[in-house]
Every structure is written in C-alpha cells, then in structure tokens.
Coordinates of C-alpha atoms and ligand atoms in Angstrom, one line a residue:
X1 CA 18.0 27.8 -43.2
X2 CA 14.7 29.7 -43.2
X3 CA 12.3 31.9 -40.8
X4 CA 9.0 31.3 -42.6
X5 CA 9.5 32.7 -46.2
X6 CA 12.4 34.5 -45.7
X7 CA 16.5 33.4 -44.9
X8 CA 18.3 34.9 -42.0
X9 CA 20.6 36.2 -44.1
X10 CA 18.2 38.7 -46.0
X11 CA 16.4 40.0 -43.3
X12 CA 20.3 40.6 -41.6
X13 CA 20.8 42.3 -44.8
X14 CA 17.3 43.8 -45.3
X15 CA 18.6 46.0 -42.0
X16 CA 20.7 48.0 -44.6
X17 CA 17.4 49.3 -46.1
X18 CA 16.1 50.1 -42.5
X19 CA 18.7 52.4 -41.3
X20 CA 18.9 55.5 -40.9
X21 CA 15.4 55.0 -39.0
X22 CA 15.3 51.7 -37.5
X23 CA 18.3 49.0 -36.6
X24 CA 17.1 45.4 -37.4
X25 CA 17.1 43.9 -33.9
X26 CA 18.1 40.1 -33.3
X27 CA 18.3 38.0 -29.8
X28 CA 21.0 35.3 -29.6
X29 CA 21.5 32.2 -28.2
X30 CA 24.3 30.0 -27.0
X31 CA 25.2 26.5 -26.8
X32 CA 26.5 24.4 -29.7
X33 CA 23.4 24.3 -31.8
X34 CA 23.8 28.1 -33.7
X35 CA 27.1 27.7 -34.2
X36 CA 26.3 26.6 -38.0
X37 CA 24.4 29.3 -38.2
X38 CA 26.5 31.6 -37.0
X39 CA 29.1 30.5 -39.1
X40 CA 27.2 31.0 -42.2
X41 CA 26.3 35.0 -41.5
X42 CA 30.1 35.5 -40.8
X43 CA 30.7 34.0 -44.4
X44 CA 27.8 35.6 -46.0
X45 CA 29.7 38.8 -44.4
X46 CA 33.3 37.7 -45.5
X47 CA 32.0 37.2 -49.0
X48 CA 30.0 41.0 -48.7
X49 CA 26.8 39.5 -48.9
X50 CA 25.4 41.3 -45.9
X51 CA 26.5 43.9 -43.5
X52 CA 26.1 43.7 -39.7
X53 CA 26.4 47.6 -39.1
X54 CA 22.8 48.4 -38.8
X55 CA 22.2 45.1 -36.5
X56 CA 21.3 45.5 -32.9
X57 CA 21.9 42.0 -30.7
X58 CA 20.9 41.2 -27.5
X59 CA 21.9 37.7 -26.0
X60 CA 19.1 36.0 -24.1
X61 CA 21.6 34.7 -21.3
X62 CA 24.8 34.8 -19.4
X63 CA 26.4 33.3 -15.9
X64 CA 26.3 34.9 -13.0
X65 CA 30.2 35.0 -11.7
X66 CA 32.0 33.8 -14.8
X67 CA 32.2 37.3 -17.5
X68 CA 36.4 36.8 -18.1
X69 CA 36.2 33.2 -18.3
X70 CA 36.7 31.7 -22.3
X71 CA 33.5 30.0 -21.8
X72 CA 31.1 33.1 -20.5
X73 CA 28.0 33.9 -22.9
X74 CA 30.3 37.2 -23.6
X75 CA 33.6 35.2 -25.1
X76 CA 31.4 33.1 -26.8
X77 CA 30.0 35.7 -28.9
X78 CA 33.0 37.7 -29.3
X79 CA 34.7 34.9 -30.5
X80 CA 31.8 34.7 -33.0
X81 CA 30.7 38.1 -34.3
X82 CA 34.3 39.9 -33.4
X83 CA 34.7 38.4 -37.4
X84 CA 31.7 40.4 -38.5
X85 CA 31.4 44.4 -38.8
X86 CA 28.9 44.9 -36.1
X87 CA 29.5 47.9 -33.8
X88 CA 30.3 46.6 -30.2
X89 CA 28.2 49.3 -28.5
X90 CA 25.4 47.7 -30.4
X91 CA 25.8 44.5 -28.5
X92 CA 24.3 43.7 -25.8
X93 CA 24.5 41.0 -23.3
X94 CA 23.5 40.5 -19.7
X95 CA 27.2 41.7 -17.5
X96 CA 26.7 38.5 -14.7
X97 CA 29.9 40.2 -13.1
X98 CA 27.9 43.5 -12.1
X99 CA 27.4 44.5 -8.6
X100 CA 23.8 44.6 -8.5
X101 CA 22.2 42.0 -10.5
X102 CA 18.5 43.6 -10.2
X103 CA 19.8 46.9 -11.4
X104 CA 21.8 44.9 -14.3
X105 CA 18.3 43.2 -15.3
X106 CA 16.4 46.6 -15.4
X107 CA 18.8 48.1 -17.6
X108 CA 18.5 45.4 -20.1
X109 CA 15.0 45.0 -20.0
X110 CA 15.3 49.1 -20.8
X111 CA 17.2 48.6 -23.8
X112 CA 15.3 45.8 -25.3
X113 CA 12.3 48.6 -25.4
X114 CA 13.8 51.2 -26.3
X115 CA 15.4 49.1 -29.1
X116 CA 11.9 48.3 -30.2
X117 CA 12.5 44.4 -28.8
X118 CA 13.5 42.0 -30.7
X119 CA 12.2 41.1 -34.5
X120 CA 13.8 38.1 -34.3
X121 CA 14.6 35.5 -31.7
X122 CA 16.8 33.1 -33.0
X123 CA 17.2 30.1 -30.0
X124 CA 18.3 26.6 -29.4
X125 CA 16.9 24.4 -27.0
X126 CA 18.7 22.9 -23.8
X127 CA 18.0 19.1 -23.7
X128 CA 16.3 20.1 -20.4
X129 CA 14.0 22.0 -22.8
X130 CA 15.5 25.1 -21.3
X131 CA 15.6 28.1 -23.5
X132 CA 18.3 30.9 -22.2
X133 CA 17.8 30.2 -18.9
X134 CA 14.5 29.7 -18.4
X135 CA 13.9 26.2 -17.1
X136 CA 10.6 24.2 -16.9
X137 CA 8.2 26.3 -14.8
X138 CA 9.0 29.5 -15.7
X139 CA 5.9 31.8 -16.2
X140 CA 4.7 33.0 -19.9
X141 CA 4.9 36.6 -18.6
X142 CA 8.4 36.5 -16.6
X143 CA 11.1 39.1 -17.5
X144 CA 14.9 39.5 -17.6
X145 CA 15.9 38.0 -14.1
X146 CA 18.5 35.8 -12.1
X147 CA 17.5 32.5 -11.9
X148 CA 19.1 29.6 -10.2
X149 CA 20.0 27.0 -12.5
X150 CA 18.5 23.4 -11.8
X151 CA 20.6 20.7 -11.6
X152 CA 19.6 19.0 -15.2
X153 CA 20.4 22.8 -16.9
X154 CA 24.2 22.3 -14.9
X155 CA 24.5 18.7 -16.2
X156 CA 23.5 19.9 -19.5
X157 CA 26.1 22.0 -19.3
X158 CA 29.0 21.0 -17.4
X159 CA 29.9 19.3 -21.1
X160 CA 31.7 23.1 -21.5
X161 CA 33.4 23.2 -18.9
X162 CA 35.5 19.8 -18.5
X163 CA 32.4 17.9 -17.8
X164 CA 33.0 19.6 -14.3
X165 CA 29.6 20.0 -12.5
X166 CA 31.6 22.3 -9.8
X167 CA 32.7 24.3 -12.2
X168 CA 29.1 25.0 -13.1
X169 CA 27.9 28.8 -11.7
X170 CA 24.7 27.8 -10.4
X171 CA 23.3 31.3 -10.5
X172 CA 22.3 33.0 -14.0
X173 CA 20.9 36.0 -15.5
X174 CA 18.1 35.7 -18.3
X175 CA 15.7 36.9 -20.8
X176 CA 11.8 35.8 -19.8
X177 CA 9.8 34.1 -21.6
X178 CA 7.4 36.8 -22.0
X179 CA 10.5 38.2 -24.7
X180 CA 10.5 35.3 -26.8
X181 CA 6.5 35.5 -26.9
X182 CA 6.9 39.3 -27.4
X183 CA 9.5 39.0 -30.8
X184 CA 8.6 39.7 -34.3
X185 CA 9.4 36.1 -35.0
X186 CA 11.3 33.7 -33.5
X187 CA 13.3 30.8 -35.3
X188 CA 14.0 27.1 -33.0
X189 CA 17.3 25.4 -34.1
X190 CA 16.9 21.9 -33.2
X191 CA 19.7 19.4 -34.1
X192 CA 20.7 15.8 -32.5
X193 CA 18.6 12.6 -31.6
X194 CA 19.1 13.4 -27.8
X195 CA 16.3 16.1 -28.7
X196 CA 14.0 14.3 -30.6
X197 CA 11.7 13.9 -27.3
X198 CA 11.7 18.2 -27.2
X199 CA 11.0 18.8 -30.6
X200 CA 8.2 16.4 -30.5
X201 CA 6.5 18.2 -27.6
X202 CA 7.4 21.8 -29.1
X203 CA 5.6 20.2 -32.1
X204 CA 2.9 18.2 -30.7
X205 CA 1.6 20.0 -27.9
X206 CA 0.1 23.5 -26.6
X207 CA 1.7 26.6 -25.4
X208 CA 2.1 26.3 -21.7
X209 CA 4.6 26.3 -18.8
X210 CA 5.5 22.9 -18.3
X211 CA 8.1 23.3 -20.8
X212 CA 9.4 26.4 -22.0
X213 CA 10.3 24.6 -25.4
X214 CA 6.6 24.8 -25.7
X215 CA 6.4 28.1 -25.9
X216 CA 6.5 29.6 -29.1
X217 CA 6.3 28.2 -32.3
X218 CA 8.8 25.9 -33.7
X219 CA 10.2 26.2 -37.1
Ligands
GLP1 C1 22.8 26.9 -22.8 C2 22.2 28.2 -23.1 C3 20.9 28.1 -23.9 C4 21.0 27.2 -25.0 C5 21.4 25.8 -24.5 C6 21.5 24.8 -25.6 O1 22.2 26.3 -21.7 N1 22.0 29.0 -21.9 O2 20.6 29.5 -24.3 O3 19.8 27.1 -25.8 O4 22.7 26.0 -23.9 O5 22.8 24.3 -25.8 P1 23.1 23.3 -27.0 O6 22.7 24.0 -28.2 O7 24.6 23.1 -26.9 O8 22.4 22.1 -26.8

C-alpha cells in the first residue's frame, strides 16, 4: 500500500525521527474498508517494525447516541489500535455521548490545530460516496459538525448493526470537508465492485460538492 512515494508504514515510523518536536498526526476512518490496513500496522508493530508512541490520531466520525455500544467509531478503534503502543490520551475521537454537541465539536476542531492538523488522511468511501459523515452536498469549507445522516448513509450502514435500519442513530458528529482538503496528504482506500461507479467519478471528474468522494485526490 502506498501514499505517493512513500508506505504508510514508514511515515508511521518516520514519527520516531519527529519526536521530541513534532508527533506525526494521522486521521482515521471506519467502515470495513481499512481494516486490511489497519491490520498490517498492528503487525508491522508486533514484529517492531514501527512504533505508534509518537502518533497522534484523530477519527473523522462517530454516532451521536451510541459511545458504549460494540459498534460506536470508539470500540471500533479500540478494538483495533488497543494491539498497538499508542498512548490513549493521544487519541482522539469525536465523544457523540457529550452533553453539548457544539461544545464537543469546538474542542475537536481545537485540537486538530493545535496538533498542527492532520499530515495524513487516510479514508474509505461510503457507497453513498460519503466520507466520515459528510454526505453529498456538504460544503468544501464545512467544519467538524452534527450532521443528520441521510437515509442512503443509514442503509449503508445498517449492514453493522443487524441490517437494522432502526437501530441506525440518525444523528452524527463529523470532520468537514474543509479537513480532508486541509491534510498534508490524504490516501482513498477503495475496494469492491459495488464502488466501481465512486471511484470512477473520484477519478474522472473535478473537485466539487456534488460528491464528497470528489473531493480530494484519489490514490
Ligand atoms: C461509515 C463511516 C465512513 C466510512 C464508511 C465506509 O459510514 N462513517 O467514515 O468511510 O463507513 O464504510 P465501508 O468501508 O465499510 O464501505
């Protein structure tokens, strides 16, 4: 797997070098398409090819309603990284149980600057062509924010949770778009026929918001 001339895996480990100045700063996804990926960093770190310690992550999305549940954005990535030596207090993901949801938004909008935002983006795609939350429409400039989810992001979904659309939160929190345009690079995992008709238009066409697939480049 590669982000333009580089792998994953050395610019995880190239945060080594970084520290004690800088943390190397990654944004997340969910779904089923980075698990692979995922997978292979927690080997590389089983077999001490790379350290996570100097690794700041931010997740791009989480349910409004749903934090305890075993399939919340927050068990997802526990379940994942919990096998890796990265420093909880240097995760960070959207708390969709907080009291006040605007306040919960302008905190984590605060520590994706202060963490310098994010070098690397590394996304899937919803077969909606949402990405995080952001569903078609969403402006090239918008921010962290609740969104309500449409009703092709909870059929996308429902697959996770017993192919129950009521068991679907229909409310979210989510990165904008304007933080994928604003990483250091961002790398698109793509995977299944069902998304043949996104990739084509991530590939094929301009940078607008009539699909937020379409807006960044795909690698
Ligand atoms: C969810 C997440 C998105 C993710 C999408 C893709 O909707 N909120 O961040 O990109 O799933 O899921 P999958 O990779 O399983 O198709």
């Amino acid at each position: 797997m590669t982000c333009s001339h580089v792998t994953l895996a050395e610019l995880v480990a190239s945060a080594e070098l970084h520290h004690p100045d800088k943390f190397f700063t990654l944004g997340l996804s969910t779904g089923s398409t980075p698990l692979g990926c995922y997978q292979k960093l927690i080997e590389s770190y089983k077999n001490r090819d790379l350290s996570f310690k100097y690794v700041k992550t931010f997740n791009v999305d989480e349910y409004v309603g749903l934090r305890d549940h075993p399939e919340s954005y927050h068990s997802f990535m526990w379940n994942n990284f919990k096998h890796t030596d990265i420093h909880s207090e240097n995760t960070h993901i959207l708390d969709g149980n907080a009291a006040d949801l605007q306040a919960e938004r302008d905190t984590f909008e605060e520590k994706i600057k202060v963490a310098g935002g994010m070098e690397l983006f590394l996304r899937g795609i919803g077969p909606a062509q949402h990405i995080a939350f952001n569903q078609l429409g969403s402006s090239l400039v918008s921010r962290t924010r609740v969104k309500m989810l449409a009703m092709d992001t909870i059929l996308a979904n429902a697959r996770f949770l017993d192919g129950d659309l009521a068991k679907v939160p229909t409310v979210a929190l989510t990165v904008g778009v304007g933080a994928v345009i604003d990483a250091g690079e961002v790398m698109t995992l793509v995977t299944g026929a069902h998304k043949a008709f996104v990739l084509y238009k991530a590939i094929k066409e301009g940078v607008n918001h009539s699909g937020p697939c379409l807006h960044t480049q795909c690698v």
